[in-house]
């Protein structure tokens, strides 16, 4: 009997592994600890939503996928998308938990790789005439960075420029909190905030430094065709010398409780200046 | 020699306890586990910022305070504010960690009590002619509830009304994430969302149900003297029958990635409709 053409059996696409010591699984070992270490632009993607983003990205590529055996059937659309040469491993829950070092309840992990690490100037030179950019200075909390990427994706910021003291958006938790946006919004993370500001000026960007003590309300500040919004840490804020050089803006709020989370602040300001508002 | 009048010695104000089994410390035992259980409107306050809010609140009162011995001197302003009859216990780090069940690095804990549990109608009847209210339906994540309180305080919302399926803002983590705002913004948490909506209508509130599919952009929706903003869960959103009855509004954003965190959404909408904008 001729086999039906186009029939796809997830279990035939994967390599079943029964030994936690198998070298194929090495990249997945103890990922909780290791995700605090730079790994040549490699990262862990968790869950179906993030895997979808990874598989459709031009700037990242999967190196391998690790799936829980009882999740195979739910992953058929993703597995169909995988290039033939991409290894997809399949293990039991016990083996996956043992390798990862924690209980992986989403059942899907992937090792991804960032193909290129563009500079701020390189990213900016590719942007259209109208563009919105978020700039992060010293944002070192993974939750906040993940949330800011999520907000940037929601409001279609064109890119995010991070200074070298901000944390890597490819950390496991940052990717998870971003709901995959860390793989979606183009970013550069290198150099000092002064270098980033110089690159923005070079490309004709208006800049607004966000601060509780900012001179203008964001609701009064005029939009600009090319606008960059700068965010500093919740405690210290942006460096004083920088604030003195730039136009400053505040999210107008209570004097009694002038403390917004920086990710929330990014959501408010990006919403206000997005093309959708 | 006469003692200097007004001299205040923190170590004389506190009761030093050396035995982790001392019954005075019972309320502090295993607080990580227990904060998932209702405790007659009692709660754990952590850290100096939250303690400050608790000590100055009219709607809450401290029942006791537990301080790490090496933090005593830094707490002088707070200890001066404590009513004489309020017990302040002092312990070593080892004893504090043993009692609490985790490493308490902030060094300050307090047991607080909510004095009254007003209904939505009671809260609303006390509001001024111009008022902004946040309404939460089914928000059961402590981080989100804590962040929403923080945003409500920043934008001086007059109160928060939560349906009975939303989680308690007095959970330890919610208070901490709120940076004390859970003790600052008046709230009611009881009844169904329909009962809350009825109470709002009774008091002449305009209502806007926030939803990605909302009819109006929040930037086009006219402000109203008395306005209530309704927020549902990220997944399900507000109940359909409710959405059909109310005016709906959306935070305008990308069609490709229409997912904002509900706390971020509350920040954007509260900012837009706050008296400060």
XYZ file of C-alpha atoms in Angstrom:
554
model
C 0.000 0.000 0.000
C 1.363 3.415 -0.963
C 2.018 5.735 1.942
C -0.122 8.871 2.031
C 1.872 11.786 0.683
C 2.296 14.670 3.136
C 1.530 12.525 6.161
C 3.674 13.838 8.984
C 4.462 11.803 12.048
C 6.026 13.904 14.805
C 7.583 10.790 16.323
C 9.474 10.128 13.085
C 10.899 13.656 12.984
C 12.518 13.404 16.415
C 15.412 11.512 17.914
C 14.302 9.756 21.074
C 16.991 9.818 23.792
C 16.818 7.622 26.891
C 20.150 8.483 28.502
C 20.530 11.768 30.394
C 24.285 11.504 29.767
C 23.907 11.584 25.974
C 26.279 14.268 24.618
C 23.516 15.652 22.384
C 21.859 16.925 25.527
C 24.932 18.709 26.898
C 23.799 22.221 25.849
C 20.674 21.767 27.982
C 22.502 20.762 31.136
C 21.894 22.858 34.291
C 20.483 25.756 32.344
C 19.155 27.490 35.433
C 22.652 28.174 36.705
C 24.257 28.733 33.371
C 21.939 31.344 32.024
C 23.817 33.904 34.067
C 26.856 33.360 31.883
C 27.495 34.783 28.437
C 27.535 31.984 25.915
C 28.544 33.382 22.562
C 25.086 34.794 21.811
C 23.452 31.468 22.558
C 20.321 31.277 24.661
C 17.547 29.040 25.922
C 14.097 29.445 24.436
C 11.242 27.992 26.495
C 7.704 27.167 25.498
C 5.722 27.122 22.310
C 5.196 30.885 21.922
C 8.917 31.645 22.115
C 9.763 28.708 19.849
C 7.380 30.098 17.228
C 9.193 33.436 17.312
C 12.577 31.707 17.102
C 11.541 29.580 14.108
C 10.273 32.594 12.179
C 13.141 34.953 13.042
C 15.659 36.222 10.517
C 18.095 37.338 13.200
C 18.191 34.170 15.298
C 18.377 30.506 14.495
C 17.652 27.359 16.478
C 20.568 24.972 16.998
C 18.472 22.167 18.453
C 15.119 21.536 20.085
C 14.318 19.383 23.099
C 10.742 18.194 23.479
C 8.934 16.233 26.151
C 7.572 13.007 24.665
C 3.986 13.685 25.719
C 4.039 17.126 24.056
C 5.042 15.865 20.638
C 1.587 15.839 19.112
C 0.794 19.402 20.169
C 3.968 20.527 18.422
C 3.182 19.304 14.953
C 2.929 22.787 13.360
C 6.296 23.793 14.833
C 8.011 20.543 13.839
C 6.782 20.924 10.269
C 8.491 24.334 10.182
C 11.861 23.022 11.344
C 14.583 22.814 8.706
C 15.479 19.200 7.974
C 18.972 19.460 9.369
C 17.799 20.846 12.729
C 18.092 18.182 15.455
C 14.936 17.668 17.487
C 15.446 15.539 20.586
C 12.689 13.897 22.541
C 12.937 12.757 26.155
C 10.801 11.735 29.116
C 9.868 14.265 31.811
C 12.294 12.628 34.247
C 15.228 12.996 31.867
C 14.307 16.540 30.911
C 14.083 17.638 34.543
C 17.347 15.895 35.368
C 19.188 17.602 32.542
C 17.708 21.060 32.948
C 18.060 21.050 36.726
C 14.467 22.087 37.398
C 10.958 20.994 36.507
C 10.359 22.036 32.898
C 6.589 22.170 32.883
C 6.283 23.805 29.475
C 7.848 20.734 27.923
C 9.706 22.550 25.162
C 13.237 23.924 25.181
C 15.431 25.084 22.352
C 18.976 26.325 22.022
C 19.001 29.435 19.891
C 21.806 31.539 18.501
C 21.932 35.195 17.596
C 23.428 35.452 14.130
C 24.914 38.941 14.358
C 25.615 41.584 17.003
C 25.022 44.908 15.268
C 26.179 48.167 16.791
C 23.797 51.006 17.608
C 24.925 52.842 14.475
C 24.357 49.835 12.272
C 20.833 49.378 13.601
C 19.989 53.055 13.320
C 21.266 53.385 9.766
C 18.669 50.850 8.636
C 15.658 52.627 10.161
C 12.968 54.453 8.162
C 12.320 58.210 8.184
C 9.795 57.830 10.981
C 11.142 55.760 13.843
C 10.738 55.227 17.573
C 13.653 53.894 19.603
C 13.916 52.908 23.278
C 17.283 53.442 24.971
C 18.168 51.635 28.202
C 20.930 52.786 30.530
C 21.949 50.525 33.411
C 18.791 48.418 33.419
C 20.156 45.274 35.034
C 17.008 43.504 36.168
C 15.957 40.671 33.849
C 12.257 41.079 34.563
C 12.376 44.740 33.686
C 14.364 44.173 30.508
C 11.971 41.397 29.455
C 8.938 43.619 30.132
C 10.452 46.550 28.257
C 10.987 44.345 25.190
C 7.380 43.174 25.461
C 6.205 46.798 25.541
C 8.496 47.753 22.655
C 6.973 44.959 20.554
C 3.417 45.955 21.501
C 4.030 49.556 20.423
C 6.279 48.637 17.487
C 9.359 50.478 18.595
C 11.877 50.061 15.794
C 14.734 48.976 17.996
C 16.146 49.014 21.527
C 19.616 50.358 22.249
C 21.159 49.188 25.521
C 24.361 50.416 27.086
C 26.929 47.835 28.160
C 25.811 48.026 31.823
C 22.298 46.861 30.957
C 21.679 43.135 31.188
C 21.432 40.661 28.352
C 17.891 40.335 26.992
C 18.749 36.781 25.975
C 18.854 35.547 29.553
C 16.297 32.809 30.026
C 14.066 34.825 32.326
C 14.186 37.975 30.221
C 13.103 36.043 27.116
C 10.293 34.380 29.063
C 8.994 37.629 30.577
C 9.194 39.275 27.140
C 6.861 36.562 25.755
C 9.361 36.161 22.932
C 9.726 39.877 22.156
C 13.435 39.662 23.054
C 13.754 37.677 19.812
C 11.521 40.051 17.909
C 12.595 43.641 18.554
C 16.026 44.381 17.022
C 18.548 45.530 19.622
C 22.148 46.492 20.185
C 23.861 46.123 23.548
C 27.321 47.614 23.604
C 29.250 50.758 24.380
C 28.460 53.592 26.760
C 25.301 55.651 26.929
C 27.300 58.606 25.569
C 28.246 56.618 22.496
C 24.608 55.641 21.974
C 23.472 59.261 22.300
C 26.128 60.325 19.780
C 24.923 57.686 17.309
C 21.328 58.877 17.735
C 22.288 62.514 17.170
C 24.221 61.494 14.067
C 21.069 59.900 12.647
C 18.901 62.935 13.361
C 16.970 61.567 16.327
C 15.199 63.827 18.795
C 15.825 62.509 22.298
C 13.716 62.613 25.434
C 15.362 61.585 28.695
C 12.630 60.215 30.954
C 12.889 61.219 34.591
C 10.466 62.013 37.441
C 12.053 65.479 37.462
C 11.774 65.939 33.690
C 10.944 69.447 32.441
C 8.101 68.533 30.081
C 5.111 66.287 30.634
C 5.164 63.457 28.085
C 1.651 64.575 27.166
C 2.929 68.061 26.252
C 6.155 67.034 24.554
C 5.733 67.266 20.790
C 6.177 64.051 18.802
C 9.077 63.938 16.362
C 9.505 61.861 13.210
C 12.569 60.188 14.686
C 12.299 59.958 18.448
C 14.386 58.133 21.046
C 13.121 57.668 24.608
C 15.850 57.181 27.230
C 15.228 55.196 30.415
C 17.540 54.876 33.423
C 17.405 52.778 36.573
C 14.611 53.273 39.104
C 16.974 54.343 41.824
C 19.688 56.463 40.288
C 17.992 57.402 37.049
C 19.976 58.588 34.047
C 23.435 60.112 34.630
C 23.228 63.795 35.631
C 25.635 65.093 32.936
C 23.504 63.379 30.300
C 20.280 64.879 31.727
C 21.831 68.319 31.501
C 22.598 67.858 27.818
C 19.245 66.413 26.734
C 15.620 67.477 26.675
C 13.961 65.827 29.704
C 10.400 64.605 30.104
C 8.381 63.209 32.994
C 5.359 60.994 33.280
C 3.202 63.363 35.302
C 2.205 61.780 38.603
C 1.657 62.186 42.316
C 4.292 64.048 44.279
C 3.600 61.782 47.258
C 4.527 58.564 45.519
C 6.683 59.366 42.552
C 7.909 55.892 41.922
C 6.913 53.905 38.866
C 8.498 50.658 37.870
C 10.814 51.366 34.911
C 9.094 48.774 32.718
C 5.710 50.362 33.418
C 7.215 53.769 32.667
C 8.467 52.431 29.328
C 4.967 51.150 28.541
C 3.394 54.534 29.265
C 5.938 56.547 27.280
C 6.103 54.120 24.332
C 2.304 54.076 24.156
C 2.163 57.869 24.199
C 4.666 58.243 21.353
C 3.734 55.168 19.309
C 2.290 55.521 15.823
C -0.903 54.016 17.210
C -1.708 56.719 19.769
C 24.243 64.028 86.250
C 20.807 64.656 84.758
C 19.974 62.579 81.701
C 19.557 64.505 78.464
C 15.862 65.010 77.811
C 14.657 63.589 74.492
C 17.549 61.170 74.182
C 16.224 58.081 72.438
C 17.986 54.776 72.599
C 16.608 52.266 70.088
C 17.926 49.381 72.170
C 15.819 50.522 75.124
C 12.646 50.656 73.065
C 12.856 47.012 71.973
C 12.483 43.648 73.636
C 15.481 41.479 72.815
C 14.510 37.843 72.277
C 17.087 35.029 72.163
C 14.775 32.034 71.870
C 13.192 31.203 68.514
C 10.467 29.345 70.428
C 9.307 32.473 72.287
C 5.515 32.743 71.886
C 5.830 36.456 71.057
C 7.363 35.398 67.764
C 4.605 32.965 66.801
C 2.899 35.334 64.325
C 6.149 35.494 62.366
C 6.598 31.739 62.046
C 6.884 30.269 58.541
C 5.434 33.348 56.894
C 6.432 32.239 53.418
C 3.996 29.341 53.513
C 1.321 31.049 55.494
C 0.890 34.124 53.413
C -1.203 32.088 51.041
C -3.858 31.768 53.730
C -6.389 34.406 54.782
C -5.659 35.528 58.293
C -8.428 37.825 59.463
C -7.119 40.825 57.540
C -3.662 40.398 59.041
C -0.581 40.647 56.886
C 3.195 40.783 56.874
C 4.872 44.102 56.133
C 8.521 43.885 55.042
C 11.168 46.556 54.911
C 11.450 50.152 55.961
C 9.407 51.735 53.163
C 6.378 49.544 53.845
C 6.750 49.994 57.607
C 6.655 53.757 57.118
C 3.366 53.472 55.227
C 1.950 51.152 57.882
C 2.895 53.481 60.732
C 1.271 56.469 59.070
C -1.882 54.700 57.866
C -5.349 55.415 59.213
C -6.791 52.216 57.811
C -4.183 49.765 59.063
C -2.366 49.297 62.317
C 0.750 47.442 63.338
C 0.336 44.692 65.932
C 4.041 44.125 66.453
C 7.386 44.736 64.817
C 10.351 42.401 64.494
C 13.744 43.952 63.857
C 17.166 42.520 63.202
C 19.557 43.623 65.936
C 22.082 45.183 63.551
C 19.354 47.256 61.883
C 18.181 48.953 65.071
C 20.095 52.167 64.647
C 18.879 52.760 61.118
C 15.319 52.458 62.369
C 15.378 55.252 64.922
C 12.866 57.491 63.077
C 10.406 54.616 62.767
C 10.806 53.493 66.371
C 10.154 57.028 67.581
C 6.839 56.943 65.703
C 5.670 53.699 67.296
C 2.911 54.006 69.895
C 4.215 53.094 73.349
C 2.063 49.993 73.643
C 3.275 48.518 70.330
C 5.641 45.605 70.955
C 8.941 45.834 69.091
C 10.979 42.635 69.174
C 14.626 42.391 68.323
C 16.451 39.234 67.278
C 19.645 38.024 65.641
C 19.759 37.178 61.927
C 19.894 33.456 62.731
C 16.733 33.601 64.820
C 14.888 35.779 62.333
C 15.692 33.448 59.448
C 14.738 30.394 61.510
C 11.370 31.867 62.442
C 10.474 33.345 59.082
C 11.568 30.274 57.154
C 13.736 32.189 54.695
C 16.580 34.695 54.708
C 15.075 38.045 55.664
C 17.661 40.385 54.214
C 15.657 43.538 54.723
C 15.842 42.969 58.468
C 12.433 44.415 59.295
C 9.114 42.639 59.548
C 5.823 43.756 61.047
C 2.445 42.180 61.585
C -0.243 44.580 60.431
C -4.003 44.462 60.617
C -6.629 46.024 58.401
C -9.103 47.794 60.650
C -12.187 47.647 58.459
C -13.349 45.899 55.257
C -15.558 48.423 53.479
C -17.820 47.405 50.613
C -17.538 48.951 47.145
C -20.591 51.127 47.893
C -19.144 52.355 51.161
C -15.891 53.337 49.489
C -17.618 55.020 46.556
C -19.998 57.028 48.721
C -17.039 58.792 50.303
C -15.430 59.909 47.032
C -15.326 63.501 45.763
C -17.137 64.833 42.673
C -14.096 64.153 40.532
C -12.776 60.656 41.013
C -10.816 57.931 39.237
C -11.355 54.296 40.188
C -9.625 51.111 39.026
C -11.728 47.936 38.913
C -10.101 44.499 38.827
C -11.908 41.363 37.694
C -10.241 37.999 38.206
C -6.716 39.353 38.647
C -5.206 36.508 40.630
C -1.479 37.078 40.205
C 0.135 38.739 43.229
C 2.783 40.529 41.187
C 0.170 42.054 38.933
C -2.053 43.117 41.827
C 0.929 44.640 43.633
C 2.007 46.525 40.492
C -1.521 47.788 39.850
C -1.663 49.224 43.380
C 1.700 50.884 42.798
C 0.379 52.465 39.601
C -2.875 53.520 41.289
C -0.868 55.298 43.991
C 1.389 56.976 41.436
C -1.590 58.354 39.529
C -3.694 58.988 42.637
C -6.600 56.752 41.766
C -9.154 57.266 44.530
C -9.731 53.588 45.179
C -9.489 50.082 43.738
C -12.499 47.792 43.582
C -11.713 44.096 43.243
C -14.165 41.287 42.623
C -14.039 38.268 44.904
C -12.041 36.231 42.356
C -9.155 38.705 42.434
C -6.378 37.946 44.894
C -5.730 39.591 48.228
C -3.497 42.688 47.927
C -2.323 42.013 51.485
C -0.356 38.934 50.496
C 3.286 39.406 51.367
C 4.480 39.515 47.782
C 1.716 41.849 46.599
C 2.542 44.356 49.346
C 6.233 44.147 48.525
C 5.744 44.618 44.781
C 3.379 47.526 45.483
C 6.164 49.271 47.439
C 3.599 49.799 50.210
C 0.820 51.122 47.961
C -1.360 48.158 48.970
C -1.553 49.911 52.353
C -2.088 53.288 50.776
C -4.780 53.088 48.110
C -8.232 52.365 49.638
C -9.769 49.191 48.269
C -12.703 46.833 48.556
C -12.496 43.174 47.607
C -15.811 41.423 47.714
C -18.820 40.483 45.608
C -19.101 39.888 41.882
C -18.052 42.196 39.076
C -21.750 42.779 38.321
C -22.323 44.032 41.862
C -19.336 46.359 41.554
C -20.597 47.727 38.230
C -24.043 48.313 39.770
C -22.491 50.221 42.672
C -20.490 52.375 40.238
C -23.579 53.159 38.153
C -25.461 54.076 41.316
C -22.772 56.636 42.138
C -22.802 58.170 38.679
C -19.528 56.755 37.385
C -18.738 56.526 33.690
C -17.115 53.164 33.006
C -14.548 52.096 30.445
C -13.928 48.375 30.024
C -10.326 47.951 28.837
C -9.807 45.312 26.187
C -7.529 44.812 23.162
C -10.753 44.723 21.110
C -12.194 47.881 22.718
C -14.166 50.212 20.443
C -12.439 53.482 21.392
C -8.752 54.287 21.704
C -8.015 55.457 25.268
C -6.504 58.540 23.636
C -9.852 59.364 21.971
C -12.161 58.432 24.844
C -13.354 61.595 26.565
C -12.450 61.997 30.244
C -15.341 62.087 32.711
C -15.531 63.677 36.150
C -16.148 60.280 37.725
C -14.461 57.545 35.758
C -13.919 53.855 36.455
C -11.441 51.801 34.407
C -12.134 48.054 34.337
C -9.351 45.514 33.870
C -9.723 41.766 33.327
C -7.211 38.925 33.131
C -4.615 38.825 30.354
C -5.947 35.608 28.908
C -9.711 35.678 29.137
C -10.257 39.392 29.577
C -13.462 40.771 31.053
C -16.628 38.634 30.838
C -18.346 38.955 27.434
C -21.817 39.878 28.808
C -20.214 42.719 30.758
C -18.318 43.964 27.684
C -21.577 44.088 25.758
C -23.169 46.308 28.391
C -20.295 48.760 28.854
C -18.372 51.259 26.784
C -15.123 49.552 25.765
C -11.707 51.061 25.171
C -8.384 49.742 23.929
C -4.786 50.765 24.345
C -3.929 51.153 20.662
C -1.062 48.853 19.707
C 0.428 46.470 17.183
C -1.862 43.866 15.662
C 1.078 41.466 15.481
C 1.738 41.371 19.205
C -1.352 42.540 20.981
C -0.387 41.381 24.400
C 0.403 43.783 27.209
C 0.878 42.762 30.801
C -2.270 43.778 32.692
C -0.285 45.813 35.240
C 1.414 47.723 32.423
C -1.980 48.268 30.808
C -3.272 49.692 34.103
C -0.306 52.064 34.241
C -0.940 53.326 30.702
C -4.693 53.822 31.198
C -4.408 55.328 34.695
C -1.742 57.736 33.455
C -3.909 58.765 30.499
C -6.938 59.514 32.689
C -5.160 60.811 35.792
C -5.592 64.420 36.894
C -1.912 64.899 36.124
C -2.061 64.130 32.399
